[in-house]
Short mmCIF file of C-alpha atoms in Angstrom, two decimals:
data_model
loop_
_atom_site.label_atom_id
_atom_site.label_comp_id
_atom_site.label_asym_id
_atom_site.label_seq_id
_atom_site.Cartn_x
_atom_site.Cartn_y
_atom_site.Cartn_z
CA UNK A 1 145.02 65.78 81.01
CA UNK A 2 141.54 65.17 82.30
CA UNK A 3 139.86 62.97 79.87
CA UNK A 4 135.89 62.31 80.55
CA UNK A 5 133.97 59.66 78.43
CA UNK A 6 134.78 56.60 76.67
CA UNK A 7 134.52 58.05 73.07
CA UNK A 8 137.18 61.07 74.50
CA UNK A 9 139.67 57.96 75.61
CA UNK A 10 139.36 55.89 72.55
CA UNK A 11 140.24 59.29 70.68
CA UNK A 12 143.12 59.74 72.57
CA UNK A 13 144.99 56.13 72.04
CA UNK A 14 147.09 56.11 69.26
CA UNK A 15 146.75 53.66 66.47
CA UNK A 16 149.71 52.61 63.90
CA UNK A 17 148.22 49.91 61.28
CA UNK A 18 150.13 47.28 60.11
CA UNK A 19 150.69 46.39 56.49
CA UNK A 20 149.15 42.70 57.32
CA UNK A 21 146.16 41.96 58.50
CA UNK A 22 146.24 40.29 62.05
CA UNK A 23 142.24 39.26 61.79
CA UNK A 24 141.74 36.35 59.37
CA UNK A 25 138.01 34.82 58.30
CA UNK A 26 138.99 30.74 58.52
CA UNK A 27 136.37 29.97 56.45
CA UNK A 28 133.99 32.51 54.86
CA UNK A 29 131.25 30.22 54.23
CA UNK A 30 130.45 29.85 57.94
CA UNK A 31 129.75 33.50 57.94
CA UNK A 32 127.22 32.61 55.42
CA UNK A 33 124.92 30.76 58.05
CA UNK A 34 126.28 32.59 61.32
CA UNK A 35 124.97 35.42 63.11
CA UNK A 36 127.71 37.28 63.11
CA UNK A 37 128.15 37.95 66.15
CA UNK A 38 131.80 39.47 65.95
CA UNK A 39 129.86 42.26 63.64
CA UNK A 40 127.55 42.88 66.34
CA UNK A 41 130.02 42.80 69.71
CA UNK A 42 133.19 44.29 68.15
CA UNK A 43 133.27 47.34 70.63
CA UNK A 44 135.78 48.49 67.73
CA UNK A 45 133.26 48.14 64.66
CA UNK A 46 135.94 46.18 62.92
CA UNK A 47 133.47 43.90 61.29
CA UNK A 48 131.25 44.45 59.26
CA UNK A 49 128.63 42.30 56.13
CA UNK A 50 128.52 43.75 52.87
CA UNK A 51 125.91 41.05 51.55
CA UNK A 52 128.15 39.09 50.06
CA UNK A 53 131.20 38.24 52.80
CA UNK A 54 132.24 39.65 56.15
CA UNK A 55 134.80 42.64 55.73
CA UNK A 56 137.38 43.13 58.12
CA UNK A 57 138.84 46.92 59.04
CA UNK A 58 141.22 45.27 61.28
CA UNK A 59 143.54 48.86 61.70
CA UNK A 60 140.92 49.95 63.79
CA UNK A 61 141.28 47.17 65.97
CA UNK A 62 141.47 47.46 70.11
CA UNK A 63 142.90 44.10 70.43
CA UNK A 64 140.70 43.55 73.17
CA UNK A 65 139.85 39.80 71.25
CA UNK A 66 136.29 39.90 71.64
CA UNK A 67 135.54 38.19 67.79
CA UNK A 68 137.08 35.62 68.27
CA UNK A 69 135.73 34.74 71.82
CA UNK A 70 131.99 34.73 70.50
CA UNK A 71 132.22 33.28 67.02
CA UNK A 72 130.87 29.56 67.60
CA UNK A 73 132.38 28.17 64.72
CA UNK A 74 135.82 29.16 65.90
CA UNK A 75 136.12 30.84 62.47
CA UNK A 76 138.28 33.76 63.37
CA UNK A 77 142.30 33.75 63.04
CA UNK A 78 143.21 36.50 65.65
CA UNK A 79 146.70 37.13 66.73
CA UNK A 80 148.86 40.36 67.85
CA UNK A 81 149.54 43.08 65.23
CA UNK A 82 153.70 43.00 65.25
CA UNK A 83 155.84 44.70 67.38
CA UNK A 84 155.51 48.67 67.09
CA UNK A 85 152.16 48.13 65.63
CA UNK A 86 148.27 48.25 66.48
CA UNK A 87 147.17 50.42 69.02
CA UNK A 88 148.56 52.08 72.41
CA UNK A 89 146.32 52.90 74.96
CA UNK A 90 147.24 56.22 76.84
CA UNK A 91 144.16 55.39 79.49
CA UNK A 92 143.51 52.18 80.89
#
């Protein structure tokens, strides 16, 4: 199967969502006065502000951990989806 762009790739992995979430907010009063950076570099668009707190879609998370490396308050809980769950890559 010849697969071209990104877009076509992400399409193709397969994604089963876990009944917990595996993305926690520490402390949602740092995201008052943040940037939000994990809103902005989330390749995934997993984050996002709804003017009062930060949402979280985390089943359509890549895993790739990107959040929680640029948050600078350290504010993000990340950790694996369980076995059997989150995504599978079928390229790269």
């Amino acid at each position: 199967m010849e697969v071209g762009n990104l877009h076509e790739k992400l399409f193709a992995n397969r994604y089963r969502p876990d009944t917990s979430n595996h993305l926690q907010v520490k402390n949602g009063e740092q995201c008052q006065r943040c940037h939000r950076y994990c809103e902005t570099l989330c390749p995934a668009g997993v984050y996002r502000w709804d003017g009062i707190g930060l949402v979280i879609d985390y089943d359509g998370c890549l895993e790739c951990g990107t959040c929680r490396l640029v948050c600078p308050y350290d504010n993000i809980e990340w950790n694996l989806p369980r076995g059997g769950y989150g995504v599978s890559y079928r390229f790269g």
